[in-house]
Coordinates of N, CA and C in Angstrom, one line a residue:
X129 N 0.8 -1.2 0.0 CA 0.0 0.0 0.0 C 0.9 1.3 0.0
X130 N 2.3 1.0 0.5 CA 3.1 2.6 0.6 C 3.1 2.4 -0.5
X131 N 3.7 1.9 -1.2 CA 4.3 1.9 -2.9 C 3.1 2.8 -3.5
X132 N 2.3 2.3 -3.7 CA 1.1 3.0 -4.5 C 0.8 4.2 -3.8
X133 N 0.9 4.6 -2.4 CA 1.2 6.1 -2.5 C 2.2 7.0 -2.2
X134 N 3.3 6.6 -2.3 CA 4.5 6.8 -2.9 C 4.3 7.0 -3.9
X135 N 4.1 6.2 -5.3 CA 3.5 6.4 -6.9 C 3.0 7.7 -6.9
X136 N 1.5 7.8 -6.1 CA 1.2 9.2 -6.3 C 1.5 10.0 -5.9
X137 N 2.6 10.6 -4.9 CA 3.7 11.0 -4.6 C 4.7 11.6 -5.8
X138 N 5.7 10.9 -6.2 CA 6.4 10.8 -6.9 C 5.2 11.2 -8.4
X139 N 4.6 10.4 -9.1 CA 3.9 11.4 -10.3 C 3.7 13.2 -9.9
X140 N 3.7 13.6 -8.6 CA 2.7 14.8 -8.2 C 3.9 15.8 -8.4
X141 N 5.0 15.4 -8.3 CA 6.1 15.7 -7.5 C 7.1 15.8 -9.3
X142 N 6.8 14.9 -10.1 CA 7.4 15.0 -11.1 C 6.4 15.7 -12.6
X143 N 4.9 16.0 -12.5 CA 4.2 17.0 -12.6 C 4.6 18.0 -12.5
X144 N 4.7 18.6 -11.2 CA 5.3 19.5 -11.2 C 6.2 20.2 -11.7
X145 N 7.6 19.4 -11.1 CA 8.8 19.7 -12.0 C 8.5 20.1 -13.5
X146 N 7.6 19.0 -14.4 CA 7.5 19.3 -15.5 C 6.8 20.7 -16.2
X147 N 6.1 21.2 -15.2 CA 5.5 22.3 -15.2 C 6.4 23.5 -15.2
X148 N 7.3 23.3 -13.9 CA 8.3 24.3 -13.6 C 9.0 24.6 -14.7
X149 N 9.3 23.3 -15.2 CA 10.9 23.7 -16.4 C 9.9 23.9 -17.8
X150 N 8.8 23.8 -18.2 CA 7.9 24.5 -18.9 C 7.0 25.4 -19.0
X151 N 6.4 25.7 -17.9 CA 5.5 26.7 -17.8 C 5.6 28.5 -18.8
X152 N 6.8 28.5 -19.2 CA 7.4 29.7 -19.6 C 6.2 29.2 -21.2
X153 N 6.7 28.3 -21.8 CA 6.4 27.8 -23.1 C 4.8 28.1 -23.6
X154 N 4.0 28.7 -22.2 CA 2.3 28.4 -22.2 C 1.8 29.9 -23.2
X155 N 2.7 31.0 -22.9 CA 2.0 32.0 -23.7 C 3.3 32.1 -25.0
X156 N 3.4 30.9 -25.5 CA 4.1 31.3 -26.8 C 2.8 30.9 -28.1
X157 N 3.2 31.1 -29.3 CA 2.2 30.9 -30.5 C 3.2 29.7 -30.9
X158 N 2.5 29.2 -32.0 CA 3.0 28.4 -32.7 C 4.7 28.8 -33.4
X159 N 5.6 27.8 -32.9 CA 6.8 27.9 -33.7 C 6.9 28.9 -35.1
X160 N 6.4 28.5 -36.1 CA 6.4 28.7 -37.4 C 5.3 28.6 -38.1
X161 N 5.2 29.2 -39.0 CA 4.1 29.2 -40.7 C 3.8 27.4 -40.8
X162 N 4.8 26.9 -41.1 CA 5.1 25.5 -41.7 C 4.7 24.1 -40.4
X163 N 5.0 24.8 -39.1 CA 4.2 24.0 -38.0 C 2.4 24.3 -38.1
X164 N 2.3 25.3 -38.1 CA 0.8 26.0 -38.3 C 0.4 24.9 -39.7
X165 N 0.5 25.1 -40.6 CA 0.4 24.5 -42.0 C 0.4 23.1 -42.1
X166 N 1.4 22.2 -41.2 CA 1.4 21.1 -41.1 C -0.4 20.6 -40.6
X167 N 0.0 21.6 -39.3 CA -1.2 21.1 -38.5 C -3.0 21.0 -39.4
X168 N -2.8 22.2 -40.2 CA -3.8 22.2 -40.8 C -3.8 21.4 -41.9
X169 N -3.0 20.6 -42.8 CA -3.2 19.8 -43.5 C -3.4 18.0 -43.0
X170 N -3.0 18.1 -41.5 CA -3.0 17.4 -40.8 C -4.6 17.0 -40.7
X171 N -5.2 17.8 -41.0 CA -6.8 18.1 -40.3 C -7.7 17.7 -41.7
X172 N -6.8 17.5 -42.4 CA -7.3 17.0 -43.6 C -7.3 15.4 -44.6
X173 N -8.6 14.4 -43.4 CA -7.8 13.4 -44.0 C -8.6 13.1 -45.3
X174 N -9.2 13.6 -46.5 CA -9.7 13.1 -47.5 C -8.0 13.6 -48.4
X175 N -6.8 14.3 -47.6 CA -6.1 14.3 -48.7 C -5.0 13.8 -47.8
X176 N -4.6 12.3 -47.9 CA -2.9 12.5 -46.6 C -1.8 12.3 -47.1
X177 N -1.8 12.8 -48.6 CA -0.6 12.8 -49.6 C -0.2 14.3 -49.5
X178 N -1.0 15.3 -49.0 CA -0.9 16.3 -49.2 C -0.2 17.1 -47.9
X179 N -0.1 15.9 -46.8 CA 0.9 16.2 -45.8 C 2.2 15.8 -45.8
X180 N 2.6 14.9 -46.3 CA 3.7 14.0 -47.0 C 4.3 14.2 -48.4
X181 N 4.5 15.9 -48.9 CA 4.2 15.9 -50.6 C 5.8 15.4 -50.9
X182 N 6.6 15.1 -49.7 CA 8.1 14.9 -50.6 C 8.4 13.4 -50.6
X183 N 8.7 12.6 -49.1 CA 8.8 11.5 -49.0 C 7.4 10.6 -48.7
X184 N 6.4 11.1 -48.7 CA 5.4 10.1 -48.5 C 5.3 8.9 -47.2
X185 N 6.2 10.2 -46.3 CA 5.8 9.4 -44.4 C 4.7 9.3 -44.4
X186 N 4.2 8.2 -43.6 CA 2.6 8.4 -43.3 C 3.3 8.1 -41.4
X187 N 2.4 9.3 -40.2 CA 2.4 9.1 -39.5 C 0.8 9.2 -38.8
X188 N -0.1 8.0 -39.2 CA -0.9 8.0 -38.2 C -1.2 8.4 -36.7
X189 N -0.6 8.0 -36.1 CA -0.9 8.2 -34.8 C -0.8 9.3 -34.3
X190 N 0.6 10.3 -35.1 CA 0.8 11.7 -34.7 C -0.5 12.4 -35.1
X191 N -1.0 12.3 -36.7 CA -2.3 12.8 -37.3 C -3.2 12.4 -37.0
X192 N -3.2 11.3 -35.8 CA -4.5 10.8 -35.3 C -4.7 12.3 -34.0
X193 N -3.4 12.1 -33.3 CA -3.2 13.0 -32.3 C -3.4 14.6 -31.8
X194 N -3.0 14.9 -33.5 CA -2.9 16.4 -34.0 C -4.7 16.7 -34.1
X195 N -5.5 15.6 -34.6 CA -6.8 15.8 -34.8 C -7.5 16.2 -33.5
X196 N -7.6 15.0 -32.5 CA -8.1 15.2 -31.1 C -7.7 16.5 -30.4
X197 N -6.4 16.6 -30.6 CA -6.0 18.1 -30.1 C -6.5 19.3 -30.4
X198 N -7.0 19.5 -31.9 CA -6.9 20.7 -32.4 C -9.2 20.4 -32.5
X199 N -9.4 19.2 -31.7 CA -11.0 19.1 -31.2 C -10.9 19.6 -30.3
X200 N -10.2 19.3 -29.6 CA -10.0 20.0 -28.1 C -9.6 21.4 -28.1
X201 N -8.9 21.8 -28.6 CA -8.1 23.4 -28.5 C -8.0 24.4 -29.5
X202 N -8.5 23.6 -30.6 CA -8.6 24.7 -32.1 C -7.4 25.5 -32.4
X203 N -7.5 26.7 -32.3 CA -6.1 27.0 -33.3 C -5.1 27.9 -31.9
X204 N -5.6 27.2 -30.5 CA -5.2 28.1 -29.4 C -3.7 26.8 -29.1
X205 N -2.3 27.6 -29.7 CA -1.2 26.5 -29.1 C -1.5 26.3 -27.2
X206 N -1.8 27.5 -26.6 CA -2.0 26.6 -25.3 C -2.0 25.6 -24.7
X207 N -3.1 25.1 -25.6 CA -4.0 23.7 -25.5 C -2.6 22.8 -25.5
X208 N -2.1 22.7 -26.7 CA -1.0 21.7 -27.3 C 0.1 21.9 -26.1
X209 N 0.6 22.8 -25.8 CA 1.3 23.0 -25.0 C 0.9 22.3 -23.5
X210 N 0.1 22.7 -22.8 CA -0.5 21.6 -21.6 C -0.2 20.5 -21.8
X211 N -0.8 19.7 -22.8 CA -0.7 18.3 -23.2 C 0.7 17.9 -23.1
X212 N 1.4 18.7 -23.8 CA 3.0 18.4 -24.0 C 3.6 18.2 -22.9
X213 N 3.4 19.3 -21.9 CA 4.2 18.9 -20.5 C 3.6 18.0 -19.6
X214 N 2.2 17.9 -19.6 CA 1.4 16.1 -19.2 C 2.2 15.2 -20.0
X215 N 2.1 15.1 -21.1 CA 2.9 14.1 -21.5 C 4.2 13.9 -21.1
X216 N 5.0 14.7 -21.1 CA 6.4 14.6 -20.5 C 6.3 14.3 -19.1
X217 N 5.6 14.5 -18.4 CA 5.4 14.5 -17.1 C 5.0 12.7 -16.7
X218 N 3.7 12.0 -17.6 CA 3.6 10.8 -17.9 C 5.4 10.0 -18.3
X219 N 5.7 10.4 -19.2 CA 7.3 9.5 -19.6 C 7.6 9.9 -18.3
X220 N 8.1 10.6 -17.7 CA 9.2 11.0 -16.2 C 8.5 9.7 -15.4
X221 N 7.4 9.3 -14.9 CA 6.8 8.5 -14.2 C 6.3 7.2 -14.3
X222 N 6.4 6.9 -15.9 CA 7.3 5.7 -16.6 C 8.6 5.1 -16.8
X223 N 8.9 6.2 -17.1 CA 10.4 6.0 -16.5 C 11.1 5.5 -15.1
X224 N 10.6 6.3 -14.1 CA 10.3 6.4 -12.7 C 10.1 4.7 -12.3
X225 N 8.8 4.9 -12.6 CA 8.4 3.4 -12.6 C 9.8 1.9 -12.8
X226 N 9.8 1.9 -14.1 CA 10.9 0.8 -14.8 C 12.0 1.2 -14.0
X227 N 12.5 2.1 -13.6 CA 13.8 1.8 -12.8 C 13.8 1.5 -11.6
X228 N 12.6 1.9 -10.9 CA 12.0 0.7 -10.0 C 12.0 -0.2 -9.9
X229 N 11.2 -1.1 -10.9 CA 11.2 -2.6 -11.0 C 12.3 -3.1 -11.5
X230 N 12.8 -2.5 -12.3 CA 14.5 -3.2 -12.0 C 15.5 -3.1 -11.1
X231 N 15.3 -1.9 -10.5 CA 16.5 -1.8 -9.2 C 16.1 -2.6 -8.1
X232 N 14.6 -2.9 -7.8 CA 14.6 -3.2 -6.6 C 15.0 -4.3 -5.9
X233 N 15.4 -4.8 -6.8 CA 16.3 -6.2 -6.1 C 17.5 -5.7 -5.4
X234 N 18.0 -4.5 -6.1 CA 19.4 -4.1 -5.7 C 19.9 -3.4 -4.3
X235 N 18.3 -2.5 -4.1 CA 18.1 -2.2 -3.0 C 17.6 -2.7 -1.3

């Protein structure tokens, strides 16, 4: 039972952090024209040749991702930005996790 809240401990704790060393990032716009542009062609799946016009990557899951987001947030980067440092914040306590279950024999 400590472990699991310890877990939520440690997530709350590395949240955070992820916040701290991001938070500056919340009132920026979008990088560039060509990030903006991506995203909107992204939003376009009757054409997905037309996001890929050189090498013909296909990245589903990103374009799956870019869609729900831009349902959720429209053309406000904020939105995208939150998510980003949740996300990072998720890997830190995955991470977290796995070196747990492998060290703890050692300890």
């Amino acid at each position: 039972m400590a472990f699991r809240e310890n877990n939520a401990q440690v997530f709350l704790i590395l949240l955070g952090i992820a916040f701290l060393l991001f938070f500056p990032i919340l009132n920026n716009e979008f990088w560039t024209a060509e990030e903006y542009e991506y995203l909107r062609k992204a939003l376009q799946p009757d054409r997905p040749q037309a996001v890929y016009p050189t090498t013909g990557d296909a990245h589903p899951t990103v374009d799956f991702f870019h869609l729900m987001e831009y349902k959720l947030f429209g053309d406000l980067p904020t939105g995208y930005y939150l998510l980003n440092i949740l996300l990072h914040a998720v890997n830190a306590f995955l991470l977290y996790l796995l070196m747990h279950l492998c060290l703890r024999d050692f300890g």
